[in-house]
XYZ file of C-alpha atoms in Angstrom:
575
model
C 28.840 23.065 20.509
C 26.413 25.617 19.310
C 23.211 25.593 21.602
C 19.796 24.047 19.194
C 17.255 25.968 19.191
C 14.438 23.298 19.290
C 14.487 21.330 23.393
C 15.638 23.772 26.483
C 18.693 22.403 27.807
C 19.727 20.313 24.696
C 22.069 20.283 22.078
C 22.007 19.618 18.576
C 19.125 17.345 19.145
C 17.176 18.433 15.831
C 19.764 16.095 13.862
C 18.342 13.008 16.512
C 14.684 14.324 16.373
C 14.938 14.084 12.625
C 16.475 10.646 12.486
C 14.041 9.549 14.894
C 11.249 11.245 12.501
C 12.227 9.448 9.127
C 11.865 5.826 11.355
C 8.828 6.868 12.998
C 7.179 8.368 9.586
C 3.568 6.610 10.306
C 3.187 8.849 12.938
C 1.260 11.777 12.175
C 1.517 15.281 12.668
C 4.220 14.231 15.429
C 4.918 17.464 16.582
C 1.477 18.529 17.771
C 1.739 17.594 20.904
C 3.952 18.392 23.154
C 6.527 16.160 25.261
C 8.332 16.544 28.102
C 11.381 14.122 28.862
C 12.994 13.173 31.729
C 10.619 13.376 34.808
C 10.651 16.693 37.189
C 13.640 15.969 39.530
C 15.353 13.342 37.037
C 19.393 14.313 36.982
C 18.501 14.045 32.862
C 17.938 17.054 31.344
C 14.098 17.915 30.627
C 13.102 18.046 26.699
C 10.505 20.236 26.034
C 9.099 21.450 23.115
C 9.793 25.198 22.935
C 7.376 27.629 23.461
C 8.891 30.680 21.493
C 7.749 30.751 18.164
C 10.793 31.846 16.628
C 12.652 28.927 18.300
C 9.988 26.240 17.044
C 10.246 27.297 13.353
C 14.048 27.343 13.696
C 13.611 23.647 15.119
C 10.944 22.864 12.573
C 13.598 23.843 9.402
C 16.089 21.898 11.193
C 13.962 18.980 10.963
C 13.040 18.923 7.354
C 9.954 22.116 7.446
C 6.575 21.552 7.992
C 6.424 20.683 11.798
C 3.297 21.941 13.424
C 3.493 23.845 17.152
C 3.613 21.050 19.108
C 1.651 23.099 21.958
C -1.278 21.314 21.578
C -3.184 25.004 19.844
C -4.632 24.809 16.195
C -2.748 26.853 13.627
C -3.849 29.646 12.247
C -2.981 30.276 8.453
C -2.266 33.683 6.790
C -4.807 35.069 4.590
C -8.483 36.720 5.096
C -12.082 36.723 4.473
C -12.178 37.890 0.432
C -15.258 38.551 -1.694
C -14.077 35.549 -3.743
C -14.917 33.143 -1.348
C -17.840 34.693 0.004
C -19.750 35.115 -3.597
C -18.166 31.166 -4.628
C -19.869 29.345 -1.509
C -22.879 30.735 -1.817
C -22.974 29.699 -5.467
C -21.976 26.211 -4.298
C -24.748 26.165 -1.459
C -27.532 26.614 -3.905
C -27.103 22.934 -4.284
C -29.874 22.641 -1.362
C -31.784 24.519 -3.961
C -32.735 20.934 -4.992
C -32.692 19.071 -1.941
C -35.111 21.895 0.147
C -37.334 21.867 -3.012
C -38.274 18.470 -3.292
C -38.778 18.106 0.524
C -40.989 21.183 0.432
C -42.876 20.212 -2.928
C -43.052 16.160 -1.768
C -45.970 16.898 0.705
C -47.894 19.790 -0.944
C -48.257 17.459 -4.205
C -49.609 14.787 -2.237
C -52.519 16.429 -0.705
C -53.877 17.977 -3.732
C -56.940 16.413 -4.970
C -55.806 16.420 -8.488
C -52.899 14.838 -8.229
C -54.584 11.932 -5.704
C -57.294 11.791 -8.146
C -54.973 11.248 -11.370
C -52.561 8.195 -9.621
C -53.672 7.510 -6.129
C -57.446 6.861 -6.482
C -57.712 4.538 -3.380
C -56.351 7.548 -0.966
C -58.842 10.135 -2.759
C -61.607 8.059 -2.215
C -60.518 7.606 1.061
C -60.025 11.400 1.848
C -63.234 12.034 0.698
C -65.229 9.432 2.701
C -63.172 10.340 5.754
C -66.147 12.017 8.270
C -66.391 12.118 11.855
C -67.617 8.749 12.515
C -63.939 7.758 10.575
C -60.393 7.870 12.460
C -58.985 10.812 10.399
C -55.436 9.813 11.685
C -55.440 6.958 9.322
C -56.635 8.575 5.625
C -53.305 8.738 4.028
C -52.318 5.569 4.917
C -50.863 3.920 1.474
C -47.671 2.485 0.960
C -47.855 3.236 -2.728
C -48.423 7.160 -2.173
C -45.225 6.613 0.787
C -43.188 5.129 -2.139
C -43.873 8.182 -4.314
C -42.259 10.331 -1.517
C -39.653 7.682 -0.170
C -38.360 6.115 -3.499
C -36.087 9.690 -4.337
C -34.266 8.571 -0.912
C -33.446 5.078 -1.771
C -31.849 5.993 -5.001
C -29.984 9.282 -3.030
C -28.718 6.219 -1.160
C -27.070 3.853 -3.530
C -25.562 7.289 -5.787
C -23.705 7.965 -2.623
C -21.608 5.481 -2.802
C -20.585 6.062 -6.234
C -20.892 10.334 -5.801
C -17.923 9.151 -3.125
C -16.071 7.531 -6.094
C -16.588 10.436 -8.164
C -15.486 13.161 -5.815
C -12.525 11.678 -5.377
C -11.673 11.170 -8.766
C -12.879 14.063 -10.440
C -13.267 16.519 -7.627
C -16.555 18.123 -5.590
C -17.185 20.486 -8.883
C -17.832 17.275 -11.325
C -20.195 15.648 -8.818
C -22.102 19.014 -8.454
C -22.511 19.138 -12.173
C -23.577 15.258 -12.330
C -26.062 15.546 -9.932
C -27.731 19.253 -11.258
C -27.681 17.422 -15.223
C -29.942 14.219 -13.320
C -32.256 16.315 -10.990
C -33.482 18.759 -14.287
C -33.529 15.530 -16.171
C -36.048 14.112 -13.427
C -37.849 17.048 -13.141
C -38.781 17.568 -16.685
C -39.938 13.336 -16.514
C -41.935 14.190 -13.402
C -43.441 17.357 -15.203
C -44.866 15.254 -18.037
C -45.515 11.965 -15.911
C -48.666 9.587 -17.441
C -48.338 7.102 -14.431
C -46.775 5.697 -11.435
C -44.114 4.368 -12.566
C -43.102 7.643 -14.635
C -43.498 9.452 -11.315
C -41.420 6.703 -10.038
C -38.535 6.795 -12.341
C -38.293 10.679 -12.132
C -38.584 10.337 -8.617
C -35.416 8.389 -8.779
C -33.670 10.208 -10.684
C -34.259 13.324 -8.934
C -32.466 11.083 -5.776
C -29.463 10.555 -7.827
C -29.303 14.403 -8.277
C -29.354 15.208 -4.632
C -27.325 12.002 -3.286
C -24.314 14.149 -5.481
C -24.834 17.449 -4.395
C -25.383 16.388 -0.859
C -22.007 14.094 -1.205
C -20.231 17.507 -2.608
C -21.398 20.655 -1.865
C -20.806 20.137 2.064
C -17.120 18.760 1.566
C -16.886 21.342 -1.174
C -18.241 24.430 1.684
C -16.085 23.202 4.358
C -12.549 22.922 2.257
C -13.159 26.455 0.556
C -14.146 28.179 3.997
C -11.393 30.039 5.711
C -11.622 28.562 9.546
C -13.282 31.618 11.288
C -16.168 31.059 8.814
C -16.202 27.815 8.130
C -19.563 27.088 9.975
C -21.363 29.981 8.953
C -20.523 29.355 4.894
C -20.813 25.471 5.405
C -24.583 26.562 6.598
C -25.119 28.252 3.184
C -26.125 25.005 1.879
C -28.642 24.575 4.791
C -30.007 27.856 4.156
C -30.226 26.797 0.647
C -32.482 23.844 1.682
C -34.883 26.041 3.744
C -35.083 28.642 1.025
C -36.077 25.552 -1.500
C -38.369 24.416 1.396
C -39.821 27.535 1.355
C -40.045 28.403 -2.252
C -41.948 24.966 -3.083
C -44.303 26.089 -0.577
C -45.684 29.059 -2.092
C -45.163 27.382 -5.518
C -47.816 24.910 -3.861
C -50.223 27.257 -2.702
C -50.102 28.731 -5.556
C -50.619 25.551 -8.035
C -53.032 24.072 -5.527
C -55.610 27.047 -6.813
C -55.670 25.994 -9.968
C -58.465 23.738 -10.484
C -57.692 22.772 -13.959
C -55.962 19.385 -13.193
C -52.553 20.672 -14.271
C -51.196 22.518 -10.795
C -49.134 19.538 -9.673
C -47.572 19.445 -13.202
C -45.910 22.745 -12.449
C -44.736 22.309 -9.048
C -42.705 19.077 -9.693
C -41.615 20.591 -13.313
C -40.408 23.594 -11.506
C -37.805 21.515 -9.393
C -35.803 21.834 -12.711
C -35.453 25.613 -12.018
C -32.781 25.175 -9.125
C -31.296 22.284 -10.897
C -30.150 24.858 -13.472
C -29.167 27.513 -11.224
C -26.730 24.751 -9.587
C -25.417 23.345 -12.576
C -24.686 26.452 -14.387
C -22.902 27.540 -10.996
C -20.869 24.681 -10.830
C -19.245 25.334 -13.911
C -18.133 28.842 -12.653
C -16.598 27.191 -9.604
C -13.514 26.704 -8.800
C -12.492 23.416 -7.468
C -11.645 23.385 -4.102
C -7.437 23.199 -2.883
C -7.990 19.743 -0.713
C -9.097 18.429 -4.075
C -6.642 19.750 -6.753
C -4.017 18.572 -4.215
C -5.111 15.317 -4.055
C -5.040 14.783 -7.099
C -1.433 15.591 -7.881
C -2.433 19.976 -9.586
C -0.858 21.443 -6.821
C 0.494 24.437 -8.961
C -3.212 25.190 -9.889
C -4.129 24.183 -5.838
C -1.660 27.386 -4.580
C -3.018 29.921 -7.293
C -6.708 28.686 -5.838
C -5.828 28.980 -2.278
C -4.028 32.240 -3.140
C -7.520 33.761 -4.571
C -9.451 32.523 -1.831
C -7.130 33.645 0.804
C -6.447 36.997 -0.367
C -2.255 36.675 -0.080
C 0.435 35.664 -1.691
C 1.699 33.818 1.472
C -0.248 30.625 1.628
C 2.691 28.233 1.792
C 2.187 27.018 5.146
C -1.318 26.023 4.447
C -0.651 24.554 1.349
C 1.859 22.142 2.705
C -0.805 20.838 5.364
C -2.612 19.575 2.187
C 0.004 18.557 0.979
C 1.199 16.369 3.825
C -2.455 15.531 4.383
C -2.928 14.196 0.916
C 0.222 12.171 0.807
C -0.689 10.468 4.217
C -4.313 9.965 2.464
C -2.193 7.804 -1.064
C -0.826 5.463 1.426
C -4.751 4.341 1.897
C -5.070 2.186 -0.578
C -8.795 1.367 0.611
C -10.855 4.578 2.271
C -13.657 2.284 3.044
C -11.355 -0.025 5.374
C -9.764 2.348 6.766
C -12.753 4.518 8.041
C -13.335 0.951 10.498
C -9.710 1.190 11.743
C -9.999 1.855 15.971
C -8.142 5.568 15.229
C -10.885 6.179 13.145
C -13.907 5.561 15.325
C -14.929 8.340 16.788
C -15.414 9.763 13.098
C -17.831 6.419 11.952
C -19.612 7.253 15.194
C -20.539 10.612 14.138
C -20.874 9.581 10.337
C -23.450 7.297 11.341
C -24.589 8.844 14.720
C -25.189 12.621 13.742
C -27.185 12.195 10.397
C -29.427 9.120 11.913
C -30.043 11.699 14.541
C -30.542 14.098 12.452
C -34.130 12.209 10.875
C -34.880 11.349 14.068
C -36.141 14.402 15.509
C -39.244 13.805 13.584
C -38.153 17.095 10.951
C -39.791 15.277 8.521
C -43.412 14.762 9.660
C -43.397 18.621 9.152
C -41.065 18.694 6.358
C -43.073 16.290 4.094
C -45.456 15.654 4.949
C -46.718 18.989 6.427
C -50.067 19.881 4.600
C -51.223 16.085 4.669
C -50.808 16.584 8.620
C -52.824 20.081 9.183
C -55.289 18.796 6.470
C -55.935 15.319 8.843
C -56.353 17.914 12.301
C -59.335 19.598 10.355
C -57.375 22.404 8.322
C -59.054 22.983 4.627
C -57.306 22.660 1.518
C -55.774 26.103 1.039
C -55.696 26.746 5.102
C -52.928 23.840 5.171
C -50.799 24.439 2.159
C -50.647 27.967 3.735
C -49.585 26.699 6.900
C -46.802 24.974 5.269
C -45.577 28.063 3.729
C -45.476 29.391 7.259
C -43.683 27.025 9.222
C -41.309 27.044 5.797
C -41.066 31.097 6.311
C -39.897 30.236 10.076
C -37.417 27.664 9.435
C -35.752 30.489 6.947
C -35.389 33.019 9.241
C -34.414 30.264 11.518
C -31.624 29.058 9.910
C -30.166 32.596 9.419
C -29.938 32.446 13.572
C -27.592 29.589 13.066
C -25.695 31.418 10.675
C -25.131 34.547 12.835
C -24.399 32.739 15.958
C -22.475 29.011 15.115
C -18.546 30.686 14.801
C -19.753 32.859 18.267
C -20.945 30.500 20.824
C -19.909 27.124 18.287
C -21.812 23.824 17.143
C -22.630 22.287 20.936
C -24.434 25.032 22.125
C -26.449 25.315 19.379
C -27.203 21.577 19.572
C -28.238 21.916 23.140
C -30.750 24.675 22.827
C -32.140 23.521 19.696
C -32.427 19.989 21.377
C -34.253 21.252 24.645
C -36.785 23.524 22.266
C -37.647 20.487 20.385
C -38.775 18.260 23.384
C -41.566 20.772 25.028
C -42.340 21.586 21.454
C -43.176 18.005 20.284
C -44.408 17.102 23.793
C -46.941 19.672 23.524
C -48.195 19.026 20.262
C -48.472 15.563 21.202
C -50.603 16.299 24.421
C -53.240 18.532 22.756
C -53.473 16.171 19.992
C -54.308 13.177 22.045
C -56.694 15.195 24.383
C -58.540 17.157 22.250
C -58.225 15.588 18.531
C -58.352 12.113 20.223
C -56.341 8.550 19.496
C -59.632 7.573 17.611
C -59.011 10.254 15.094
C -63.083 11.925 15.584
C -62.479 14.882 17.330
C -62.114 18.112 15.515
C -59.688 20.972 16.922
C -61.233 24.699 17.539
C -59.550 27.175 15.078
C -57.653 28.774 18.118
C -56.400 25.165 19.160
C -55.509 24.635 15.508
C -54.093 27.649 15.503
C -51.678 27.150 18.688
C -50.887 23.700 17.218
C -49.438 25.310 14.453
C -46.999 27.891 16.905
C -45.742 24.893 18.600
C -45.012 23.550 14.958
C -43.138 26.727 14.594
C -41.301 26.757 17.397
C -39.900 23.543 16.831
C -39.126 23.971 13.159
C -36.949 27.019 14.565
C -35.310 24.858 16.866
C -34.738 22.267 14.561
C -33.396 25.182 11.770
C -30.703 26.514 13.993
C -28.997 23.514 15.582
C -29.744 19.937 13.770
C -30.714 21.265 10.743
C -27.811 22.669 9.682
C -25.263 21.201 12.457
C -26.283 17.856 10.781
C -24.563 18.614 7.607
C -21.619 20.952 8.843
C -20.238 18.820 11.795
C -19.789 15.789 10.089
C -18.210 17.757 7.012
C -15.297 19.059 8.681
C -14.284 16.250 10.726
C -13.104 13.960 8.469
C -9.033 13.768 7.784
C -8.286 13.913 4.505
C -7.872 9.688 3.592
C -11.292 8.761 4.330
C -13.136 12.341 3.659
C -15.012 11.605 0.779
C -15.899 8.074 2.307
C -17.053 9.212 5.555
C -19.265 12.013 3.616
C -20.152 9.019 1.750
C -21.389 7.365 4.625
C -23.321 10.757 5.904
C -24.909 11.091 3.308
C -26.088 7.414 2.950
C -27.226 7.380 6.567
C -29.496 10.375 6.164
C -31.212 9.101 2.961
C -31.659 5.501 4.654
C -33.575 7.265 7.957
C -35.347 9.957 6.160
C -36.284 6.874 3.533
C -37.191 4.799 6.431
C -39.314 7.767 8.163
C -41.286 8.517 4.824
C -41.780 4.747 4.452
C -43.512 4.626 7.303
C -44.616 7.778 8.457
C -48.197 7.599 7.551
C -48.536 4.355 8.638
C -46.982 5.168 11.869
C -49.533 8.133 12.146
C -52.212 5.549 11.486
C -51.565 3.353 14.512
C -49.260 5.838 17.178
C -51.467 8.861 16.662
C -50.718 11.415 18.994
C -48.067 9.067 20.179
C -45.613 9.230 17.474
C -44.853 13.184 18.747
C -43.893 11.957 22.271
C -42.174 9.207 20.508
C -39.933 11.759 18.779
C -39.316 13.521 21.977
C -37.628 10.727 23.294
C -35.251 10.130 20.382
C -34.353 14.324 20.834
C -33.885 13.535 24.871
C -31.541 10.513 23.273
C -29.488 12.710 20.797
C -29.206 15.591 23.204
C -27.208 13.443 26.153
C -25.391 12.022 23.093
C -24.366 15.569 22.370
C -23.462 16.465 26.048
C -20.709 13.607 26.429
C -19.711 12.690 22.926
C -19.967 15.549 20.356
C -16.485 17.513 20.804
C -16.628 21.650 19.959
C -14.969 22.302 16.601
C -15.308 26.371 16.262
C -12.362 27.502 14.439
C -10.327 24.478 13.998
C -8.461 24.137 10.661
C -10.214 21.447 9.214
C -6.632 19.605 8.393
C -5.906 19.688 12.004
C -9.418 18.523 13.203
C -7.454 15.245 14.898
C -6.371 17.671 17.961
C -9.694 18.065 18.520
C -10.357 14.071 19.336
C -6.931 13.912 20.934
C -8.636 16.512 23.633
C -11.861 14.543 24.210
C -12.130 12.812 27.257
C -13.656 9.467 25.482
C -12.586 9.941 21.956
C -8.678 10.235 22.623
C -7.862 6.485 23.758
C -8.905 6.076 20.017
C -6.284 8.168 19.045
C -2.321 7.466 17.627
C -0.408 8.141 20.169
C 2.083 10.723 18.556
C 4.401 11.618 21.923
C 8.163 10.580 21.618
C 9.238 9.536 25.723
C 12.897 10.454 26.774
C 14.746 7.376 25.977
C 13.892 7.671 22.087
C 15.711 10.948 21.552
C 18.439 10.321 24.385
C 22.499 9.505 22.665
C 25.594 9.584 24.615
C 27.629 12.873 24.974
């Protein structure tokens, strides 16, 4: 009998492994791991997988195509890094445009007098009686003006649940489109606002913008990103953030100069300028393979993958998706699924990494960073400028990430950025409380107020080049296929409940924690750090349709896992 070229010391048993396949068919991706038979010193002949990769595509034909090394190693696809998908992410990133511009214009509009003056009387009064015999900590403190800020995030969170639908459906290019047509729509009703409640209603509208490109453009990075630069384009949309963070800065220093009454009118009418620039690229996108696979356009998926890959040879790749798609149609219900026990080390990070995320405290800077350096005794212009600065640093920060995640990968980054943040925060916190004081009457010396602000810095920097942008790119590419545009669902919805839940009550927490409410932050980064150390798995360079080896590997995560190994006695027959 002619020798098989798929087990050592076997014969013809690809015709068994495939009969065993078709009645084991649930089992995914069963070759990726490899099995040994009988037991070393067993008179049975040992079974194991071949390591010659000539021999293991000659096995894999035998059994029907498409069998994976069953080494336990990633794949790597044919193909290379082509201007194509270089110049298409980074028109799909500029959907932080929107997000980074409305965090950085949020803050800046709230601490000019103007706008206080126009629809938040109470808290310009307040401002303006605020002297040294008054606790300074506490002059913002109004849950109306925290709605203005918070409401965008309660609306991103309910249109993430249907942006889920949507991608799906229609792909990541409809629900980029969708959510650039509501954020200019919100931004020209902000722009023209006569009350609260037309501030309100852009406001939310402006959430259902970003809930969709923050559901999309991530999944839409990640699936378009060859694997060798997956993190560093996935980060694109990061940097996009920081550049709108940075952008609605100067915009604000600039419109807080004019003294005509108009200035916030062109900040938050301005937000419709990266709307545009998103929506008009989405319509020269591309969708994305993953997508046009999915749903059933495979012949326009391989001439998409082609382009993006550079080569003609993409079949291999293509048939992943494939495989990964049809596994995905036998889940009739994402949402269940994502709470099955093989899926929980995903839900952990879905919920986990973006709660996190908030949790450093990003947004007492992000937000709410002039009304902060205007209550520690900087002046009007003095703290819109310092805004811009701290804005300039998390730029440059973020291009750090950028240079270094596909080098020395996503955990390392975490770590550093983690440790930066504590004495950071801690020392804000301590020079605060000594020499600005819990009762909120002290006043800091320009050089204290000045060193305050480099500690700001350096933690912005921090958080720019590991949570920042690690936040949105880890829990992008984990997902398999069946539950990916539920579990980005679920991101997505976790970040917009914290950072709703931190700009509810930030102010207020200022009010009463002082000082405090740095050190408390430092502990949540000491949490998230440790949670990082022993849960969060490296995923530099891993196709993203073979992510699952990754949590087979993990010394926690893997009892979650399928077990996929055949033993000895399923593929042994009589001679």
């Amino acid at each position: 009998m002619r020798p098989s070229p798929c087990f050592h010391g076997a014969s013809d048993l690809c015709l068994i492994f495939l009969d065993d396949q078709a009645k084991r068919r649930y089992k995914k991706e069963l070759s990726h791991q490899r099995y040994r038979g009988a037991q070393k010193g067993s008179r049975s002949k040992t079974l194991a997988f071949p390591r010659s990769p000539q021999r293991r595509r000659a096995c894999a034909e035998m059994a029907g195509g498409g069998l994976a090394p069953s080494n336990g190693d990633v794949k790597h696809y044919n193909g290379r890094v082509t201007s194509f998908v270089i110049v298409t992410c980074v028109i799909a990133a500029t959907g932080g445009l929107i997000f980074g511009y409305d965090i950085g214009v949020s803050g800046g509009v709230t601490s000019m007098d103007e706008f206080l003056e126009k629809f938040f009387p109470s808290v310009y009064q307040q401002e303006k009686t605020a002297s040294g015999s008054k606790n300074q900590w506490c002059q913002f403190d109004s849950q109306m003006l925290t709605s203005f800020t918070s409401s965008l995030y309660v609306a991103g969170l309910i249109s993430t649940y249907f942006a889920s639908m949507v991608t799906q459906a229609f792909g990541r290019k409809s629900s980029m489109l969708f959510g650039g047509a509501a954020f200019l729509l919100g931004s020209a009703i902000n722009g023209v606002a006569m009350n609260v409640a037309m501030l309100i209603i852009g406001r939310i509208l402006l959430g259902v913008g970003v809930g969709f490109a923050n559901q999309a453009v991530p999944l839409y990075l990640s699936e378009m990103a060859p694997p060798q630069l997956r993190g560093a384009l996935n980060m694109g949309f990061q940097m996009a953030t920081t550049i709108g963070i940075f952008v609605a800065g100067l915009v604000n220093y600039g419109t807080g100069k004019l003294h005509a009454g108009y200035g916030w009118r062109i900040s938050v009418a301005l937000a419709a300028v990266p709307a545009l620039i998103m929506t008009l690229g989405a319509i020269a996108l591309p969708d994305t393979p993953n997508s046009l696979v999915e749903r059933g356009l495979r012949d326009q998926a391989k001439a998409t993958l082609q382009k993006i890959r550079g080569t003609d040879d993409v079949e291999a790749e293509l048939q992943d998706m494939i495989k990964a798609s049809e596994e995905a149609k036998k889940v009739s219900d994402p949402w269940s699924s994502i709470l099955r026990p093989e899926h929980r080390p995903h839900l952990v990070m879905a919920i986990a990494i973006p709660m996190f995320q908030q949790l450093t405290g990003i947004n007492v800077i992000m937000f709410y960073a002039p009304v902060l350096f205007k209550t520690i005794g900087f002046g009007d212009s003095a703290s819109l400028m310092s805004a811009v600065i701290s804005g300039l640093v998390n730029v440059f920060a973020t291009t750090v990430s950028i240079a270094t995640v596909d080098k020395f990968g996503r955990r390392v980054l975490f770590l550093e950025g983690g440790i930066q943040m504590v004495v950071s925060q801690v020392a804000v916190g301590a020079i605060l409380g000594t020499f600005f004081g819990d009762a909120g009457t002290g006043k800091l010396s320009p050089g204290l107020a000045n060193l305050v602000l480099a500690l700001i810095c350096v933690y912005v920097a921090a958080f720019a080049w590991s949570w920042g942008p690690l936040g949105w790119l880890v829990p992008s590419e984990i997902f398999p296929l069946n539950i990916r545009s539920a579990g980005q669902s679920i991101v997505v919805g976790v970040n917009f409940f914290f950072t709703f839940v931190i700009a509810q009550l930030f102010l207020m927490a200022l009010c009463h924690l002082k000082s405090g409410l740095f050190h408390l932050f430092a502990a949540f980064v000491v949490v998230m750090t440790l949670f990082v150390v022993f849960l969060v798995p490296e995923t530099k360079g891993v196709p993203i349709e073979e992510m699952t080896l990754v949590w087979k590997k993990h010394w926690f995560w893997k009892k979650y896992m399928l077990d996929d190994r055949i033993t000895p006695s399923e593929h042994r027959r009589e001679d």
